[in-house]
Short mmCIF file of C-alpha atoms and ligand atoms in Angstrom, two decimals:
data_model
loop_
_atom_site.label_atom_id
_atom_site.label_comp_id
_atom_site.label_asym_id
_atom_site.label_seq_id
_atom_site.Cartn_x
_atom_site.Cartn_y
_atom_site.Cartn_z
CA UNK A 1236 1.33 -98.61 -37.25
CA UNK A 1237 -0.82 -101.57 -36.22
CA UNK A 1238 -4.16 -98.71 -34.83
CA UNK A 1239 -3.01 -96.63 -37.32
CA UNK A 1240 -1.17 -94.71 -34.69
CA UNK A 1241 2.77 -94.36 -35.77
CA UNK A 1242 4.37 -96.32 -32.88
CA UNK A 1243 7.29 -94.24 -31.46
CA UNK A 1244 7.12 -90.64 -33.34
CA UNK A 1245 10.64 -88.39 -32.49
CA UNK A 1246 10.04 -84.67 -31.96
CA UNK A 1247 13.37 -82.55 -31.82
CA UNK A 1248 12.85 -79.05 -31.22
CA UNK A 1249 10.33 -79.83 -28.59
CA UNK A 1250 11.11 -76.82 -26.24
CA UNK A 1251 10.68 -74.02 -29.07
CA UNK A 1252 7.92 -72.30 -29.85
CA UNK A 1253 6.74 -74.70 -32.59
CA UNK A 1254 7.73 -77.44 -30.55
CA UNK A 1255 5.60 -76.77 -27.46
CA UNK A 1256 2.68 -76.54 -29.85
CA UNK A 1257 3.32 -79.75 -31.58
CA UNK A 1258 3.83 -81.61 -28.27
CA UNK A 1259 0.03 -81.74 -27.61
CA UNK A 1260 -0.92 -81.55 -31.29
CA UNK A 1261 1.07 -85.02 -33.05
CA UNK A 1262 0.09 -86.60 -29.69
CA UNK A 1263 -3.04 -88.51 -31.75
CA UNK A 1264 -0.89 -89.21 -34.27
CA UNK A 1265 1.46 -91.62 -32.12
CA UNK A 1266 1.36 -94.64 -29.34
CA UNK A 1267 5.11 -92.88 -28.18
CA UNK A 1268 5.80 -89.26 -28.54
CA UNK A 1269 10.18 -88.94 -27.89
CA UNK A 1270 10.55 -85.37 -26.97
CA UNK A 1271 13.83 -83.73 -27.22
CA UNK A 1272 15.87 -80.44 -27.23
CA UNK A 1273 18.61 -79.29 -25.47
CA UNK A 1274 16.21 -77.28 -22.72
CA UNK A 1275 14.36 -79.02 -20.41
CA UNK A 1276 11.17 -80.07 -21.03
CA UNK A 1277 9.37 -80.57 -17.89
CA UNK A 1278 8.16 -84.24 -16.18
CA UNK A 1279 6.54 -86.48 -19.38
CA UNK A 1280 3.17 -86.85 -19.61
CA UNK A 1281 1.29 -90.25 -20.36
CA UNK A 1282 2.64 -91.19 -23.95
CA UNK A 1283 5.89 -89.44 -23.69
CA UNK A 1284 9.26 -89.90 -23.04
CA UNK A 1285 12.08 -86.98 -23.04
CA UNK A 1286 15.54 -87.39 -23.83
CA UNK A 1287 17.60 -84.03 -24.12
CA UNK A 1288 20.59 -83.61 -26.36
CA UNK A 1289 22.62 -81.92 -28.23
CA UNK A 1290 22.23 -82.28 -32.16
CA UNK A 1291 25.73 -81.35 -32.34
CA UNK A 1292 26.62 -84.64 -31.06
CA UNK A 1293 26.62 -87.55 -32.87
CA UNK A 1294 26.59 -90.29 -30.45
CA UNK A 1295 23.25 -88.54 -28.31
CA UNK A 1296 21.51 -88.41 -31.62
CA UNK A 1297 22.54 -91.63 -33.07
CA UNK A 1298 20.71 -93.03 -28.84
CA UNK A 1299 17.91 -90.52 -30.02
CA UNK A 1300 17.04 -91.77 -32.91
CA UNK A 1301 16.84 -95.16 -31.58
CA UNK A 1302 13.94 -96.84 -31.74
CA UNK A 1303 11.82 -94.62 -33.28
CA UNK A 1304 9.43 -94.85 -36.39
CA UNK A 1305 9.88 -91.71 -37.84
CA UNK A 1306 11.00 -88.26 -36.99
CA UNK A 1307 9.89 -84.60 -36.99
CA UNK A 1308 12.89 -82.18 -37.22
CA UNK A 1309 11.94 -78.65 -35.49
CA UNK A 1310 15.88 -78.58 -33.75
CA UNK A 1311 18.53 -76.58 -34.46
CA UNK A 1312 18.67 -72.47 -34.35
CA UNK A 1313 15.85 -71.12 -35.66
CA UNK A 1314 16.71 -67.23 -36.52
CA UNK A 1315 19.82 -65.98 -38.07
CA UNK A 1316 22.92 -66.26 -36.45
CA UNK A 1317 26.52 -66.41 -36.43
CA UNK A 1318 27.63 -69.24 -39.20
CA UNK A 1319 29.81 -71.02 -36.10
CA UNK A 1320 26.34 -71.31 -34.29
CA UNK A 1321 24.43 -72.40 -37.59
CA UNK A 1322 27.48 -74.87 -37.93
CA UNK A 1323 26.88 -76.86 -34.65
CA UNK A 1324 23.05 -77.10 -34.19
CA UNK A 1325 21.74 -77.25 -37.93
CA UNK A 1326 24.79 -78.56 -40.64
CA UNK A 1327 26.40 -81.01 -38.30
CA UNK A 1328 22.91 -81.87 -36.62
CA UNK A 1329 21.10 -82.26 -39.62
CA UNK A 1330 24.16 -84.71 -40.51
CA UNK A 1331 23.77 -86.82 -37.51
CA UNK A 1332 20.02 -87.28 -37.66
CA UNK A 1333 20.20 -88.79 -40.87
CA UNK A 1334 23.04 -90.69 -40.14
CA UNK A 1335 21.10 -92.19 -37.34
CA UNK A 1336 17.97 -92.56 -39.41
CA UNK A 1337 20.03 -94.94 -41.59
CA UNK A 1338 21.59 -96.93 -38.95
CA UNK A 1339 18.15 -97.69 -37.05
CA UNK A 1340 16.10 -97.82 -40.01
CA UNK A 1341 13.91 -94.77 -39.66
CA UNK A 1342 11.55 -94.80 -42.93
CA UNK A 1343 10.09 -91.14 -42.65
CA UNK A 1344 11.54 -88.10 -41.69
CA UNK A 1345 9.64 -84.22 -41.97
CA UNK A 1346 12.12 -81.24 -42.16
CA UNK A 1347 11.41 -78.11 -40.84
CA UNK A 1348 13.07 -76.19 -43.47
CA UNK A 1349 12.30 -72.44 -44.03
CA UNK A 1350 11.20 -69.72 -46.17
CA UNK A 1351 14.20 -68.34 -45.92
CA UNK A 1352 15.98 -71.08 -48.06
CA UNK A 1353 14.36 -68.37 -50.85
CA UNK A 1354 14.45 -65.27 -48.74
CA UNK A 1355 16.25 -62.79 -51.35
CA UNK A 1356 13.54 -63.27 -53.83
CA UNK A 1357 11.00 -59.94 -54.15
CA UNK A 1358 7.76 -60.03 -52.80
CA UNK A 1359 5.08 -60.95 -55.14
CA UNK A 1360 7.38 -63.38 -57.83
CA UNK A 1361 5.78 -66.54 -57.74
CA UNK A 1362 7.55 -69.67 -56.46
CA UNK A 1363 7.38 -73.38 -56.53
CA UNK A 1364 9.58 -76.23 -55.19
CA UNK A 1365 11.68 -76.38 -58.07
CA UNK A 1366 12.64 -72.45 -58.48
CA UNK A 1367 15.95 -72.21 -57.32
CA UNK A 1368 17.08 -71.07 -53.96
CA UNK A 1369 17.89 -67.61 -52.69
CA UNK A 1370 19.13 -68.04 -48.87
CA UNK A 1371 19.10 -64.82 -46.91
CA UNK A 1372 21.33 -66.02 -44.58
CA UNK A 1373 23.93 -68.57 -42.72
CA UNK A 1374 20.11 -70.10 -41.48
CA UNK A 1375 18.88 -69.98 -44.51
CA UNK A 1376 21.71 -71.83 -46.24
CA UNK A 1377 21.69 -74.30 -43.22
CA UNK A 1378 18.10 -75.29 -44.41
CA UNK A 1379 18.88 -75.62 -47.57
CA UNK A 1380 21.56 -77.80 -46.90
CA UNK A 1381 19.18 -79.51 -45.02
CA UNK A 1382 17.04 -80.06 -48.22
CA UNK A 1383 20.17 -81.46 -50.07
CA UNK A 1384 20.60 -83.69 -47.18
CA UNK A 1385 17.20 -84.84 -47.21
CA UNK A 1386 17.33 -85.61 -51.14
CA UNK A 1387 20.18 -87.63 -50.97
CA UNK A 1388 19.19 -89.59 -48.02
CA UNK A 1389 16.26 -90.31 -50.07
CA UNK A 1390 18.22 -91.34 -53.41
CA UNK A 1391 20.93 -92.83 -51.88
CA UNK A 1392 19.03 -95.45 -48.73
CA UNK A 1393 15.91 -94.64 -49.57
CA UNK A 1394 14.89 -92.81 -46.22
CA UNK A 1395 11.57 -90.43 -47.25
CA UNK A 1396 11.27 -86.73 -46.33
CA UNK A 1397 9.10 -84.10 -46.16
CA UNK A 1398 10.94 -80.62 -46.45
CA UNK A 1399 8.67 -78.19 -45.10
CA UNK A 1400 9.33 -74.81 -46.24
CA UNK A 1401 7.54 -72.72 -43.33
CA UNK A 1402 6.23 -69.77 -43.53
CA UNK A 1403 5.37 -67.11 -40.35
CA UNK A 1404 3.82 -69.90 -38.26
CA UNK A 1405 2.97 -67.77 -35.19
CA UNK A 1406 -0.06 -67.90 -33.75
CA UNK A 1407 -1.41 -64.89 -35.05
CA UNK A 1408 -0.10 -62.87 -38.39
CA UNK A 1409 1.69 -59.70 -37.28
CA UNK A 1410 2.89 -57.66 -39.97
CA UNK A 1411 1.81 -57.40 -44.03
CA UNK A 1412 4.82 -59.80 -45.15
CA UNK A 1413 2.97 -62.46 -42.70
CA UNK A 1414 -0.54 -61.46 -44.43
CA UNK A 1415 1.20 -63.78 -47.03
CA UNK A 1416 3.46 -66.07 -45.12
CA UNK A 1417 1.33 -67.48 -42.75
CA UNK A 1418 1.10 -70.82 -41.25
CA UNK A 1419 -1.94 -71.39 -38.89
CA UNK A 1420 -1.18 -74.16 -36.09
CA UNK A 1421 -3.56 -75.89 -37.10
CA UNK A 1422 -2.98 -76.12 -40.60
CA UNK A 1423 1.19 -76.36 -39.68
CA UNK A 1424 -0.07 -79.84 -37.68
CA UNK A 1425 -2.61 -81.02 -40.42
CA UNK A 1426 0.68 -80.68 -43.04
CA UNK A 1427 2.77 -82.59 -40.61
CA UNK A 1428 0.49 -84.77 -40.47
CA UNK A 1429 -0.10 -85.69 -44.47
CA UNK A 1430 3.66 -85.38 -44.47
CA UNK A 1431 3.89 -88.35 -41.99
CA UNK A 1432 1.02 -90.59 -43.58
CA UNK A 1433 1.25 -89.98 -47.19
CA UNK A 1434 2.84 -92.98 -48.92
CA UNK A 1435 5.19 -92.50 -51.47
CA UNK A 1436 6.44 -89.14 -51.00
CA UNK A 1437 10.04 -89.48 -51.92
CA UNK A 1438 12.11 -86.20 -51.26
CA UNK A 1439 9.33 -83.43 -51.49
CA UNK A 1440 9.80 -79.89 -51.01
CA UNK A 1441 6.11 -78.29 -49.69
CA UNK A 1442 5.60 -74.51 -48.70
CA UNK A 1443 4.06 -74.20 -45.57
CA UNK A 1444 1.60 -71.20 -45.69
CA UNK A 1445 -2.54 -71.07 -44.89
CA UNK A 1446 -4.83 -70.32 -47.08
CA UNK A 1447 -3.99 -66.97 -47.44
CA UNK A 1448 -5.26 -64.62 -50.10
CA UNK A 1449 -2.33 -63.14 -51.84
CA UNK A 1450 0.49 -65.84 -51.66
CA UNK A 1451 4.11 -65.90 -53.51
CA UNK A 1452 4.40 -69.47 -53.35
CA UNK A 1453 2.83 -72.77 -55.50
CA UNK A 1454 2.21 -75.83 -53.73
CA UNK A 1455 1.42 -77.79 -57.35
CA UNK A 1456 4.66 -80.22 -56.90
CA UNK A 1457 3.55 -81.25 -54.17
CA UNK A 1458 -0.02 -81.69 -54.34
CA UNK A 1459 0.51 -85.56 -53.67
CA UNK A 1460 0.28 -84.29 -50.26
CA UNK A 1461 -3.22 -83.84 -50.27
CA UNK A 1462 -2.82 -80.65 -47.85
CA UNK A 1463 -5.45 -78.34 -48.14
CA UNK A 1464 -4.87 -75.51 -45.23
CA UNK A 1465 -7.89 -75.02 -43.47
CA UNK A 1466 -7.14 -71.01 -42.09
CA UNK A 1467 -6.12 -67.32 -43.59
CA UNK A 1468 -4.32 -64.85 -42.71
CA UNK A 1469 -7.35 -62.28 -44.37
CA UNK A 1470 -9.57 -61.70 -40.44
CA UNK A 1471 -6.31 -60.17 -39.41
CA UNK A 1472 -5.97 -57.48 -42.60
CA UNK A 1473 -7.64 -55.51 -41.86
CA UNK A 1474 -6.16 -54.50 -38.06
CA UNK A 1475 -2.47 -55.16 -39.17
CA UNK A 1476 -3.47 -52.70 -42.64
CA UNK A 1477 -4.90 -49.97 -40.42
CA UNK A 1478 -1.14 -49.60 -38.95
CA UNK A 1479 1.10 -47.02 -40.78
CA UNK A 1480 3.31 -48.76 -43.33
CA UNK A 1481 6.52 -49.38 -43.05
CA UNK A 1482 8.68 -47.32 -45.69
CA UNK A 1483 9.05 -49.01 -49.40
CA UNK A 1484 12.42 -49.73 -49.06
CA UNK A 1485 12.57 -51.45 -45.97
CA UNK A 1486 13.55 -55.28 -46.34
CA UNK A 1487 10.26 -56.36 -44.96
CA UNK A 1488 8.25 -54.96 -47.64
CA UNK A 1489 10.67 -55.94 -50.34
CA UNK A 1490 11.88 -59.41 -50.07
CA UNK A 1491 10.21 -62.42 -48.93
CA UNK A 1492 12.53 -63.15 -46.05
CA UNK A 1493 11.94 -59.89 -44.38
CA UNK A 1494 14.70 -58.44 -41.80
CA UNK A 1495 16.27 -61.72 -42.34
CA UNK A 1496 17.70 -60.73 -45.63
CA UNK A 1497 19.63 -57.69 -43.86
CA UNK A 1498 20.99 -59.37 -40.23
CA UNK A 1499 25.02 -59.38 -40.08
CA UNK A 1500 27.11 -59.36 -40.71
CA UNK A 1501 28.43 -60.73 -37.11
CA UNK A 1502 32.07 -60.89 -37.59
CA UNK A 1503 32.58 -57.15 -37.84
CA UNK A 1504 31.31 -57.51 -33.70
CA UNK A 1505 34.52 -58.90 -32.56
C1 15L B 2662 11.65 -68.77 -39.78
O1 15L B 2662 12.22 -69.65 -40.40
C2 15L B 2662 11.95 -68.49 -38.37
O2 15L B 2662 12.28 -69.66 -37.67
C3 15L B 2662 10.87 -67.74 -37.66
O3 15L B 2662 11.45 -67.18 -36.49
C4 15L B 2662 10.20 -66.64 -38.50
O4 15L B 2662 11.02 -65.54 -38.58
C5 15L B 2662 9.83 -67.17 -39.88
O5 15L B 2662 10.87 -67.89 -40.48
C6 15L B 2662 9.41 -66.05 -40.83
O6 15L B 2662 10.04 -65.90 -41.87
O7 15L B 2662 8.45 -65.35 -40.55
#
């Protein structure tokens, strides 16, 4: 980090929606940006490089991984699917990025992990890093098995992550759930980017939400980070408010993971 630049910064995930945000956006953060997913990615610009693979195999992420200073995890499905699915792309891939980490020495290491490890709680209880989880889902369980992964990386060889627990990071909010449960791109990058710098951070678990006015969710634990969200969700009340409500019982106004909490099951479909 000789400018104070990270020198090669990996980015799986690169083709998804977050990802083709946080192409342009960690840019300033790194001398190399490795871009990677199993979609193409175009022609690099100056200051990348793409490699595409498949998380699912070990041997294309252990070449991945190579080289590189530190990593930011966006791969792997990203809405709830089939467990076989979940299987491939997020518990085995999750696996071989670590295992990689290890072998080529990668200190640092920021998780995309999800509000949805917690999904089943109710709107409105209040939650911090250490209240225990409540997957909605085969994708929520895959994150939090991320998160386990990530902890004992850290305990065991010392590799540091940042689990980042998004929220709705679109780039507007788009229902009343995401009145609370979003994540600005802007305020998404700036938390990447204390979760890259920050020394010391050991295995933390971090919500990623803006500034929003009503939130579920207590970002004391990990106030190490320094992240202090810069947008809120409250411009866009008053449109998304003026809509007719959904009924009381429907999942999106009852538990924090929204129409996650009631997808499946899928094996009834064959
Ligand atoms: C997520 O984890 C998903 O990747 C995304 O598609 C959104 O649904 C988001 O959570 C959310 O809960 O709004």
């Amino acid at each position: 980090m000789e400018d104070g630049r990270i020198g090669r910064l990996l980015l799986t995930g690169a083709a998804g929606g977050l990802g083709r945000v946080l192409r342009d956006t960690l840019k300033p953060m790194t001398q190399v940006l490795r871009l990677s997913d199993v979609q193409t990615l175009g022609a690099p610009q100056p200051g990348e490089e793409i490699q595409l693979c498949d998380l699912a195999d070990k041997q294309a992420v252990d070449r991945l991984v190579q080289g590189c200073d530190a990593v930011v995890h966006m791969g792997g499905v990203s809405v709830e699917r089939p467990f076989e699915e979940i299987l491939e792309a997020n518990i085995k891939g999750i696996f071989h990025l670590y295992e990689a980490a290890r072998r080529h020495q990668v200190r640092r290491v920021v998780f995309a992990s999800s509000n949805h490890t917690i999904g089943f709680y109710r709107q409105g209880e209040r939650l911090d890093a250490h209240s225990p989880t409540r997957p909605d889902g085969y994708y929520g369980l895959s994150k939090v098995y991320g998160e386990q992964m990530a902890s004992f990386y850290y305990d065991r060889y010392g590799i540091e992550t940042v689990s980042i627990r998004i929220g709705t990071a679109v780039a507007e909010p788009g229902d009343r759930r995401a009145l609370h449960t979003w994540l600005s791109f802007g305020d998404l990058t700036e938390l990447i980017r204390r979760s890259l710098l920050t020394p010391g951070v050991g295995h933390t678990v971090v919500y990623g939400m803006s500034d929003n006015r009503d939130v579920w969710w207590d970002n004391r634990l990990a106030a190490h980070l320094g992240y202090v969200p810069a947008d809120s969700s409250e411009p866009f009340r008053s449109v998304i408010e003026a809509r007719p409500a959904p009924a009381k019982d429907d999942p999106i106004m009852v538990y924090q993971g929204g129409v996650f909490t009631a997808r499946g099951p899928f094996e009834d479909a064959d």
